Coordinates of C-alpha atoms in Angstrom, one line a residue:
Chain A
M1 CA -1.4 -6.6 -17.4
S2 CA 0.7 -9.3 -15.9
G3 CA -0.3 -11.8 -13.3
S4 CA 0.8 -10.0 -10.3
G5 CA -1.3 -7.1 -9.1
S6 CA -4.2 -7.9 -11.4
N7 CA -7.4 -6.0 -11.2
A8 CA -10.6 -8.1 -10.7
F9 CA -12.8 -5.5 -12.4
L10 CA -10.6 -5.7 -15.5
D11 CA -10.8 -9.5 -15.5
L12 CA -14.6 -9.4 -14.9
L13 CA -15.1 -7.0 -17.8
R14 CA -13.0 -9.1 -20.1
A15 CA -15.2 -12.0 -19.2
L16 CA -18.5 -10.2 -19.5
V17 CA -18.3 -7.5 -22.3
P18 CA -18.6 -8.4 -26.0
S19 CA -15.3 -9.3 -27.5
R20 CA -15.8 -6.7 -30.2
L21 CA -14.7 -4.0 -27.8
P22 CA -11.0 -3.2 -28.2
D23 CA -8.7 -4.0 -25.4
W24 CA -7.7 -0.5 -24.5
A25 CA -11.4 0.5 -24.2
T26 CA -11.9 -2.4 -21.7
V27 CA -8.9 -1.2 -19.8
L28 CA -10.2 2.3 -19.6
L29 CA -13.7 1.0 -18.6
A30 CA -12.1 -1.1 -15.9
A31 CA -10.2 1.9 -14.6
A32 CA -13.4 4.0 -14.5
V33 CA -15.3 1.2 -12.7
T34 CA -12.4 0.8 -10.2
A35 CA -12.2 4.5 -9.5
A36 CA -16.0 4.8 -9.2
V37 CA -16.2 1.9 -6.7
A38 CA -13.3 3.3 -4.6
I39 CA -14.6 6.8 -4.5
A40 CA -18.2 5.8 -3.8
G41 CA -16.9 3.6 -1.0
V42 CA -14.8 6.3 0.5
A43 CA -17.6 8.8 0.4
I44 CA -20.2 6.5 1.9
H45 CA -17.8 5.5 4.6
A46 CA -16.9 9.1 5.4
W47 CA -20.6 9.9 5.7
I48 CA -21.2 7.0 8.0
C49 CA -18.2 7.9 10.2
R50 CA -19.4 11.5 10.4
R51 CA -22.8 10.4 11.5
I52 CA -21.3 8.1 14.2
E53 CA -19.0 10.8 15.4
A54 CA -21.9 13.3 15.7
R55 CA -24.0 10.8 17.6
L56 CA -21.2 9.9 20.0
A57 CA -20.4 13.6 20.6
G58 CA -24.1 14.4 20.9
S59 CA -24.0 17.2 18.4
V60 CA -24.7 17.9 14.8
S61 CA -21.5 17.5 12.7
S62 CA -20.3 20.3 10.5
G63 CA -17.1 21.6 9.0
R64 CA -15.3 20.7 5.9
M65 CA -14.6 17.1 4.9
L66 CA -12.3 17.5 2.0
P67 CA -8.6 18.5 2.1
S68 CA -8.1 22.2 2.4
T69 CA -4.4 22.6 1.6
P70 CA -2.3 21.1 -1.2
A71 CA -0.3 19.0 1.3
Q72 CA -3.5 17.6 2.7
G73 CA -4.6 16.8 -0.9
W74 CA -1.4 14.9 -1.5
A75 CA -1.8 13.0 1.8
F76 CA -5.4 12.1 0.8
A77 CA -4.2 10.9 -2.6
A78 CA -1.6 8.6 -0.9
T79 CA -4.4 7.2 1.3
L80 CA -6.5 6.6 -1.7
A81 CA -3.6 4.7 -3.3
A82 CA -3.5 2.5 -0.2
I83 CA -7.1 1.4 -0.8
A84 CA -5.9 -0.6 -3.9
A85 CA -4.7 -3.3 -1.6
Y86 CA -7.9 -3.7 0.4
P87 CA -9.8 -6.7 -0.9
L88 CA -13.6 -6.6 -1.1
A89 CA -14.0 -10.4 -1.5
P90 CA -11.6 -13.3 -2.4
H91 CA -12.4 -12.8 -6.1
V92 CA -13.3 -9.1 -6.1
F93 CA -10.4 -6.7 -5.5
F94 CA -8.8 -3.6 -6.8
A95 CA -5.4 -5.2 -7.1
D96 CA -4.2 -8.5 -5.7
I97 CA -0.8 -7.4 -4.5
E98 CA 1.6 -9.9 -3.0
L99 CA 2.8 -7.4 -0.5
G100 CA -0.6 -5.7 0.2
L101 CA 0.3 -5.1 3.9
V102 CA 3.5 -3.3 2.9
L103 CA 1.6 -1.2 0.3
I104 CA -1.0 0.0 2.8
L105 CA 1.6 0.8 5.5
A106 CA 3.9 2.5 3.0
C107 CA 1.1 4.7 1.6
L108 CA -0.1 5.6 5.1
A109 CA 3.4 6.6 6.2
L110 CA 3.8 8.6 3.1
A111 CA 0.6 10.4 3.8
A112 CA 1.8 11.2 7.3
I113 CA 5.1 12.5 6.0
V114 CA 3.5 14.6 3.2
S115 CA 0.9 16.2 5.4
D116 CA 3.4 17.4 7.9
A117 CA 7.0 16.3 8.0
S118 CA 7.2 16.8 11.8
A119 CA 4.5 14.2 12.3
D120 CA 5.1 11.4 14.7
I121 CA 6.1 8.7 12.2
G122 CA 6.9 6.4 15.1
W123 CA 3.2 5.3 15.0
A124 CA 3.7 3.9 11.5
I125 CA 6.7 1.8 12.7
L126 CA 4.7 0.5 15.7
L127 CA 1.8 -0.5 13.3
G128 CA 4.3 -2.4 11.2
V129 CA 5.9 -4.1 14.3
A130 CA 2.5 -5.1 15.6
L131 CA 1.4 -6.6 12.3
L132 CA 4.6 -8.6 11.9
V133 CA 3.5 -11.0 14.7
P134 CA 0.5 -12.4 12.8
V135 CA 2.6 -12.3 9.6
I136 CA 5.2 -14.5 11.2
A137 CA 2.4 -16.8 12.4
G138 CA 0.8 -17.1 8.9
G139 CA 3.6 -16.4 6.5
S140 CA 1.9 -14.1 4.0
L141 CA 1.7 -10.4 3.4
N142 CA -1.1 -10.7 1.0
L143 CA -4.5 -9.9 2.5
I144 CA -6.5 -12.5 0.7
E145 CA -4.0 -15.2 1.3
A146 CA -3.7 -14.3 5.0
S147 CA -7.4 -14.5 5.5
R148 CA -7.4 -17.8 3.6
L149 CA -4.9 -19.2 6.1
Q150 CA -7.4 -18.6 9.0
S151 CA -10.2 -20.7 7.5
D152 CA -9.6 -23.8 9.7
W153 CA -11.4 -24.3 13.1
F154 CA -14.9 -23.8 11.6
G155 CA -13.8 -20.5 10.2
M156 CA -12.5 -19.3 13.6
G157 CA -8.8 -20.2 13.2
W158 CA -7.9 -16.6 13.6
F159 CA -4.3 -15.5 14.1
L160 CA -5.4 -14.0 17.4
G161 CA -5.8 -17.5 18.8
K162 CA -3.0 -19.2 16.9
S163 CA -0.1 -17.5 18.6
P164 CA 0.1 -16.5 22.3
F165 CA 1.9 -13.3 21.2
A166 CA -1.0 -12.1 18.9
L167 CA -3.2 -10.7 21.6
P168 CA -0.5 -8.2 23.0
A169 CA 0.3 -7.4 19.4
A170 CA -3.4 -6.6 18.7
I171 CA -3.4 -4.3 21.8
L172 CA -0.2 -2.6 20.5
F173 CA -1.8 -2.2 17.1
L174 CA -4.9 -0.6 18.7
V175 CA -2.8 1.9 20.6
A176 CA -0.7 2.7 17.5
A177 CA -3.8 3.1 15.4
L178 CA -5.3 5.5 18.1
G179 CA -2.0 7.5 18.0
W180 CA -2.1 7.5 14.3
A181 CA -5.7 8.8 14.2
R182 CA -5.0 11.5 16.7
R183 CA -2.6 13.3 14.5
E184 CA -3.6 16.8 13.6
S185 CA -3.3 18.4 10.1
M186 CA -5.3 15.6 8.6
S187 CA -8.4 16.3 6.5
P188 CA -11.4 14.4 8.1
I189 CA -11.9 12.3 5.0
E190 CA -8.3 11.1 5.1
R191 CA -8.7 10.3 8.7
Y192 CA -11.8 8.2 8.1
S193 CA -10.3 6.3 5.2
G194 CA -7.1 5.8 7.1
M195 CA -9.0 4.4 10.0
F196 CA -10.9 2.1 7.6
L197 CA -7.7 0.8 6.2
L198 CA -6.1 0.3 9.6
S199 CA -9.0 -1.6 11.0
G200 CA -9.2 -3.6 7.8
L201 CA -5.6 -4.6 8.4
A202 CA -6.5 -5.6 12.0
A203 CA -9.6 -7.5 10.8
T204 CA -7.5 -9.4 8.2
F205 CA -4.4 -10.2 10.2
F206 CA -5.9 -10.6 13.7
F207 CA -9.6 -11.4 13.4
G208 CA -9.8 -13.8 10.5
G209 CA -10.5 -11.6 7.5
F210 CA -13.1 -13.1 5.3
E211 CA -13.4 -16.2 7.5
S212 CA -16.3 -16.8 9.9
P213 CA -18.5 -19.8 10.6
L214 CA -20.9 -18.6 7.9
T215 CA -18.2 -18.7 5.1
W216 CA -16.9 -21.9 6.6
S217 CA -20.3 -23.6 6.2
L218 CA -20.8 -22.1 2.7
R219 CA -17.4 -23.5 1.8
R220 CA -18.4 -26.9 3.1
S221 CA -21.2 -27.1 0.5
L222 CA -19.7 -25.2 -2.4
G223 CA -16.1 -26.3 -2.5
E224 CA -12.7 -24.8 -1.5
D225 CA -12.7 -21.6 -3.6
P226 CA -16.1 -20.9 -5.1
G227 CA -16.0 -18.3 -7.9
F228 CA -18.5 -16.3 -9.9
F229 CA -18.7 -18.4 -13.1
N230 CA -19.3 -21.9 -14.1
H231 CA -17.4 -23.0 -17.1
A232 CA -19.4 -25.4 -19.2
Q233 CA -18.1 -27.3 -22.2
L234 CA -20.9 -27.8 -24.8
A235 CA -21.4 -30.7 -27.1
D236 CA -20.1 -28.8 -30.2
G237 CA -16.9 -28.0 -28.4
S238 CA -17.6 -24.4 -27.6
T239 CA -17.6 -23.2 -24.1
Q240 CA -20.3 -21.4 -22.2
T241 CA -20.1 -19.4 -19.0
R242 CA -22.9 -19.1 -16.5
I243 CA -23.1 -17.1 -13.4
A244 CA -22.8 -19.4 -10.4
I245 CA -25.3 -18.3 -7.7
G246 CA -23.6 -20.2 -4.9
G247 CA -20.2 -18.6 -5.7
L248 CA -21.9 -15.2 -5.8
M249 CA -23.4 -15.9 -2.4
F250 CA -20.1 -16.9 -1.0
Q251 CA -18.3 -13.8 -2.3
L252 CA -21.1 -11.7 -0.9
A253 CA -20.8 -13.4 2.5
C254 CA -17.0 -12.9 2.5
A255 CA -17.4 -9.2 1.6
A256 CA -20.1 -8.8 4.4
T257 CA -17.9 -10.5 6.9
L258 CA -14.8 -8.5 6.2
I259 CA -16.6 -5.1 5.9
G260 CA -18.5 -5.9 9.1
K261 CA -15.4 -6.7 11.0
T262 CA -13.7 -3.6 9.6
M263 CA -16.7 -1.4 10.6
V264 CA -16.6 -2.7 14.1
G265 CA -12.9 -1.7 14.3
V266 CA -13.7 1.8 13.0
F267 CA -16.5 2.1 15.5
V268 CA -14.2 1.2 18.3
L269 CA -11.6 3.7 17.1
L270 CA -14.2 6.5 16.8
W271 CA -15.7 5.6 20.2
L272 CA -12.4 5.7 22.0
Q273 CA -11.6 9.0 20.4
A274 CA -14.9 10.5 21.3
R275 CA -14.5 9.8 25.0
P276 CA -14.0 13.1 26.7
D277 CA -11.9 12.0 29.6
A278 CA -8.2 12.7 29.6
R279 CA -7.5 9.2 31.1
L280 CA -7.3 7.8 27.6
H281 CA -4.4 10.0 26.8
R282 CA -2.6 9.0 29.9
A283 CA -3.3 5.3 29.3
M284 CA -2.0 5.7 25.8
E285 CA 1.2 7.4 27.1
I286 CA 1.8 4.5 29.6
S287 CA 1.0 1.8 27.1
R288 CA 3.3 3.5 24.6
R289 CA 6.1 3.4 27.2
V290 CA 5.5 -0.2 27.9
L291 CA 4.5 -1.5 24.5
V292 CA 7.1 0.1 22.4
P293 CA 9.9 -1.8 24.0
L294 CA 7.6 -4.8 24.1
G295 CA 7.2 -4.8 20.3
P296 CA 10.6 -6.3 19.4
V297 CA 10.2 -8.7 22.3
L298 CA 6.9 -9.8 20.8
L299 CA 8.5 -10.3 17.4
I300 CA 11.3 -12.5 18.8
G301 CA 8.8 -14.4 20.9
A302 CA 6.5 -15.0 17.9
A303 CA 9.4 -16.2 15.8
L304 CA 10.7 -18.5 18.5
W305 CA 7.1 -19.8 19.0
E306 CA 6.8 -20.6 15.3
W307 CA 10.2 -22.3 15.3
A308 CA 9.3 -24.4 18.3
R309 CA 6.0 -25.4 16.8
A310 CA 7.6 -26.4 13.6
A311 CA 10.3 -28.4 15.4
L312 CA 7.7 -30.2 17.6
W313 CA 5.4 -30.8 14.6
S314 CA 8.2 -32.4 12.5
S315 CA 9.3 -34.6 15.4
A316 CA 5.8 -35.8 16.3
Chain B
M1 CA 6.3 37.5 -14.4
S2 CA 7.7 34.5 -12.7
K3 CA 4.2 33.1 -12.0
A4 CA 3.4 33.3 -15.7
R5 CA 6.7 31.6 -16.5
S6 CA 6.1 28.8 -14.1
R7 CA 2.6 28.3 -15.6
I8 CA 4.1 28.1 -19.1
A9 CA 6.6 25.6 -17.8
A10 CA 3.9 23.5 -16.2
A11 CA 1.8 23.5 -19.4
L12 CA 4.9 22.5 -21.4
L13 CA 5.6 19.6 -19.0
A14 CA 1.9 18.5 -19.3
I15 CA 2.1 18.6 -23.1
L16 CA 5.3 16.6 -23.1
L17 CA 3.7 14.1 -20.7
A18 CA 0.8 13.5 -23.1
G19 CA 3.3 13.2 -25.9
A20 CA 5.3 10.6 -24.0
C21 CA 2.1 8.6 -23.3
W22 CA 1.2 8.8 -27.0
V23 CA 4.7 7.6 -28.2
G24 CA 4.6 4.8 -25.6
A25 CA 1.2 3.7 -26.8
R26 CA 2.3 3.7 -30.4
F27 CA 5.2 1.5 -29.5
A28 CA 3.7 -0.9 -27.0
G29 CA 0.0 -0.5 -26.3
E30 CA -1.3 0.3 -22.9
Q31 CA 1.9 -0.8 -21.1
G32 CA 3.9 1.4 -23.4
A33 CA 1.6 4.3 -22.5
A34 CA 2.1 3.6 -18.8
F35 CA 5.9 3.4 -19.4
G36 CA 5.9 6.7 -21.2
M37 CA 4.0 8.3 -18.5
F38 CA 6.2 7.0 -15.7
A39 CA 9.4 7.7 -17.6
W40 CA 8.4 11.3 -18.4
L41 CA 7.1 11.9 -14.8
S42 CA 10.5 10.7 -13.4
V43 CA 12.4 12.9 -15.8
G44 CA 10.1 15.9 -15.4
G45 CA 10.0 15.6 -11.7
A46 CA 13.8 15.6 -11.6
L47 CA 13.9 18.7 -13.9
V48 CA 11.4 20.5 -11.7
C49 CA 13.4 19.4 -8.6
L50 CA 16.5 21.0 -10.1
F51 CA 15.0 24.3 -11.4
E52 CA 12.4 25.0 -8.8
R53 CA 13.3 27.8 -6.5
S54 CA 11.2 26.8 -3.5
L55 CA 12.9 24.0 -1.5
V56 CA 9.7 22.4 -0.4
R57 CA 8.3 22.3 -3.9
S58 CA 11.5 20.7 -5.2
C59 CA 11.2 18.1 -2.5
F60 CA 7.7 17.3 -3.7
A61 CA 9.0 17.1 -7.3
L62 CA 11.6 14.6 -6.0
L63 CA 8.7 12.7 -4.5
V64 CA 7.1 12.5 -8.0
T65 CA 10.4 11.2 -9.4
L66 CA 10.8 8.5 -6.8
L67 CA 7.1 7.4 -7.0
S68 CA 7.2 7.2 -10.8
S69 CA 10.4 5.1 -10.7
A70 CA 8.4 2.8 -8.4
G71 CA 5.8 2.7 -11.2
L72 CA 8.6 1.7 -13.6
F73 CA 9.6 -1.1 -11.3
L74 CA 5.9 -2.2 -11.2
L75 CA 5.8 -2.3 -15.0
L76 CA 8.9 -4.6 -14.9
D77 CA 7.0 -7.0 -12.7
S78 CA 9.0 -6.2 -9.6
D79 CA 6.4 -5.5 -6.9
F80 CA 8.8 -5.9 -4.1
L81 CA 11.3 -3.3 -5.4
A82 CA 8.4 -0.9 -6.2
L83 CA 7.0 -1.1 -2.7
M84 CA 10.4 -0.7 -1.1
Q85 CA 10.9 2.3 -3.3
V86 CA 7.7 3.8 -2.0
L87 CA 8.5 2.9 1.7
V88 CA 12.2 3.6 1.9
G89 CA 12.9 5.8 -1.1
A90 CA 9.9 8.0 -1.0
G91 CA 8.9 7.7 2.6
G92 CA 12.2 7.6 4.4
V93 CA 14.4 9.8 2.1
L94 CA 11.7 12.4 1.7
A95 CA 11.1 12.7 5.4
L96 CA 14.8 13.1 5.9
L97 CA 15.0 15.8 3.2
L98 CA 12.1 17.7 4.6
F99 CA 13.6 17.6 8.0
G100 CA 16.8 18.9 6.5
A101 CA 15.0 21.6 4.6
M102 CA 13.3 22.8 7.8
L103 CA 16.4 22.8 9.9
A104 CA 19.1 24.0 7.5
P105 CA 19.5 27.7 6.7
P106 CA 18.5 28.4 3.1
D107 CA 21.4 28.9 0.6
P108 CA 20.3 31.1 -2.3
T109 CA 23.4 30.4 -4.4
E110 CA 22.9 26.6 -4.5
R111 CA 20.4 26.8 -7.2
S112 CA 22.2 29.0 -9.7
L113 CA 21.8 27.9 -13.3
A114 CA 25.5 27.5 -13.9
R115 CA 25.9 25.1 -11.0
I116 CA 23.0 23.0 -12.2
L117 CA 24.3 22.9 -15.7
V118 CA 27.8 21.8 -14.6
A119 CA 26.2 19.1 -12.4
L120 CA 24.1 17.9 -15.3
L121 CA 27.2 17.8 -17.6
L122 CA 29.1 15.8 -15.0
L123 CA 26.2 13.4 -14.5
A124 CA 25.5 12.9 -18.2
P125 CA 28.3 10.3 -18.9
L126 CA 27.3 8.4 -15.8
C127 CA 23.6 8.3 -17.0
G128 CA 24.7 7.2 -20.5
L129 CA 26.9 4.5 -19.0
V130 CA 24.0 3.2 -16.9
A131 CA 21.5 3.4 -19.8
W132 CA 24.0 1.5 -22.1
R133 CA 24.9 -1.2 -19.5
C134 CA 21.4 -1.9 -18.3
G135 CA 19.8 -1.7 -21.7
G136 CA 16.9 0.8 -21.1
V137 CA 15.4 -0.2 -24.4
S138 CA 14.5 -3.6 -23.0
A139 CA 11.8 -1.9 -20.9
F140 CA 10.1 -1.2 -24.3
R141 CA 10.8 -4.7 -25.7
R142 CA 9.1 -6.8 -23.0
P143 CA 5.7 -5.1 -22.8
M144 CA 5.3 -5.3 -26.6
V145 CA 5.3 -9.1 -26.3
A146 CA 2.9 -8.9 -23.5
A147 CA 0.6 -6.6 -25.3
K148 CA 0.5 -8.9 -28.3
A149 CA -0.3 -11.8 -26.1
S150 CA -3.2 -10.1 -24.3
S151 CA -4.8 -8.3 -27.2
Q152 CA -6.3 -11.4 -28.8
P153 CA -10.0 -10.9 -29.4
G154 CA -11.0 -13.3 -26.7
I155 CA -14.1 -15.3 -26.2
A156 CA -15.7 -15.0 -22.8
I157 CA -13.3 -16.7 -20.4
A158 CA -14.3 -18.2 -17.1
Y159 CA -13.2 -15.7 -14.5
S160 CA -10.8 -16.8 -11.8
P161 CA -8.4 -14.3 -10.5
S162 CA -4.7 -15.0 -11.0
R163 CA -2.8 -15.3 -7.8
P164 CA 0.1 -13.0 -7.3
R165 CA 3.6 -14.5 -7.9
R166 CA 5.7 -15.1 -4.9
D167 CA 8.8 -13.0 -5.3
A168 CA 9.2 -11.8 -1.8
G169 CA 9.9 -15.2 -0.4
R170 CA 12.6 -15.9 -2.9
I171 CA 14.1 -12.5 -2.2
G172 CA 14.1 -13.2 1.5
V173 CA 15.8 -16.6 1.0
A174 CA 18.4 -14.9 -1.2
L175 CA 19.1 -12.3 1.5
V176 CA 19.9 -14.9 4.2
D177 CA 21.7 -17.4 1.9
P178 CA 25.3 -17.3 2.9
N179 CA 26.4 -18.0 -0.7
R180 CA 24.5 -14.9 -2.1
Y181 CA 23.7 -11.8 -0.2
A182 CA 23.8 -12.7 3.5
V183 CA 27.1 -10.8 4.1
A184 CA 26.0 -7.7 2.3
F185 CA 22.6 -7.8 4.1
E186 CA 24.3 -8.1 7.5
V187 CA 26.8 -5.3 6.7
A188 CA 23.9 -3.0 5.7
G189 CA 22.0 -3.9 8.8
L190 CA 25.1 -3.2 10.9
L191 CA 25.6 0.2 9.2
L192 CA 22.0 1.1 10.0
V193 CA 22.4 0.1 13.6
V194 CA 25.6 2.2 13.9
A195 CA 23.7 5.2 12.4
L196 CA 20.8 4.7 14.9
V197 CA 23.2 4.5 17.9
A198 CA 25.1 7.5 16.6
A199 CA 21.9 9.5 16.2
H200 CA 20.7 8.5 19.7
S201 CA 24.1 9.4 21.3
I202 CA 24.2 12.8 19.5
S203 CA 20.7 13.7 20.7
Q204 CA 21.6 12.6 24.2
R205 CA 24.7 14.9 24.2
R206 CA 22.5 17.8 23.1
E207 CA 20.1 17.1 25.9
D208 CA 23.0 17.0 28.4
A209 CA 24.4 20.3 27.1
S210 CA 21.1 22.1 27.3

């Protein structure tokens, strides 16, 4: 395939499998590996979510997990398609899409429309408006690139602290995500994977993505963008590839950081939904009334802030 | 009877899908197979959308058509267009159509065979013109080159992922460049604002009346 939207598993298999294998077989193998990883991840995540939910509710969970109507099946398929843009590590991803954020939001909105047309699609718009604030601060819609842009300040240069408008935008995102997750007519597995995607977006665009002091220190000793393989040129002119342990460690640390942040977000969403009091609903109603008009104001403010910063920076 | 007929139609469509994939693979490798699949899915979705009796089902067939044309855009290396197709084309238009389908009274005569055939006959010259002007064959030509380039029996290469190209930035600059699309972009934005204000005022009037 072409450069854009490449699949890391395909590239890895091309580098690892014997060259006798025909190309179409490698492609099919990569597709199988990609699907297996995605489905296993979704299943494990759904199981964990169900356990957490049961623990929070103080009961044993039951009921069906999978979609029960064709419309729910379509919606779940759209959600699965959105997982393509979620990166596992800087060098391990299903597809490195330039507009990953747009892909995830488009697929989630599509899932909402397909499962019931009367759904409150306004939540999807709010999610997009909230995420545009860090996008303006960083300037990238690609999840890997956006988290790379937050690697300064000892790995704590998160967009949350880079713009004064990011914190209200994060609160707006939380409210919109809660509203999104409260929709009925969703199969539980779709709800869990959608929550995973949304809190993954929040982790990437507000809370630093792969970046943490751990990855910052690893990067200090390993170089800017440590990869899996070392590429050695031998004396007879041939090349040899060796697995680089340091790069592997770095990718693992990145994956652990992002998945950890994502799971914290999922836990917060589950916990807020499991609270039995009705005050949450009222708080959400109020915050919706306040925050929805605030969204465009935040956008304009963030843009002006970036413009002023650029102007001051160039004059200094 | 009608159930059996629809099953036969579905089986026929599936067989034709496999055939399209095979032909594409013969012409241009894996990219050709993907092109055949998306091309046939968009045509087949449009056919189902035309001939399906149930309005909701034909809306979903239209969804297949729109999504597979997004796939065609992806094959042509146009990520931005593909995602906009998913977001606006599939998401927005489909939501609108489903709303319309729910609110409008059903019209049993609108799907009569004669009407569909007349519409197809009227549309055929337009489709031919578009295909001739835009050179639909070029979609086959490009992937063949790419398939040749990538199917070299390679030695193990050091793995470093290729960064995505940056098209969105250039599209954004082109949209605000006064010499290119700024005026068209502003006009489209103004049109959407007018539509939003109109929708709001209409709903306000309804609320006042009730």
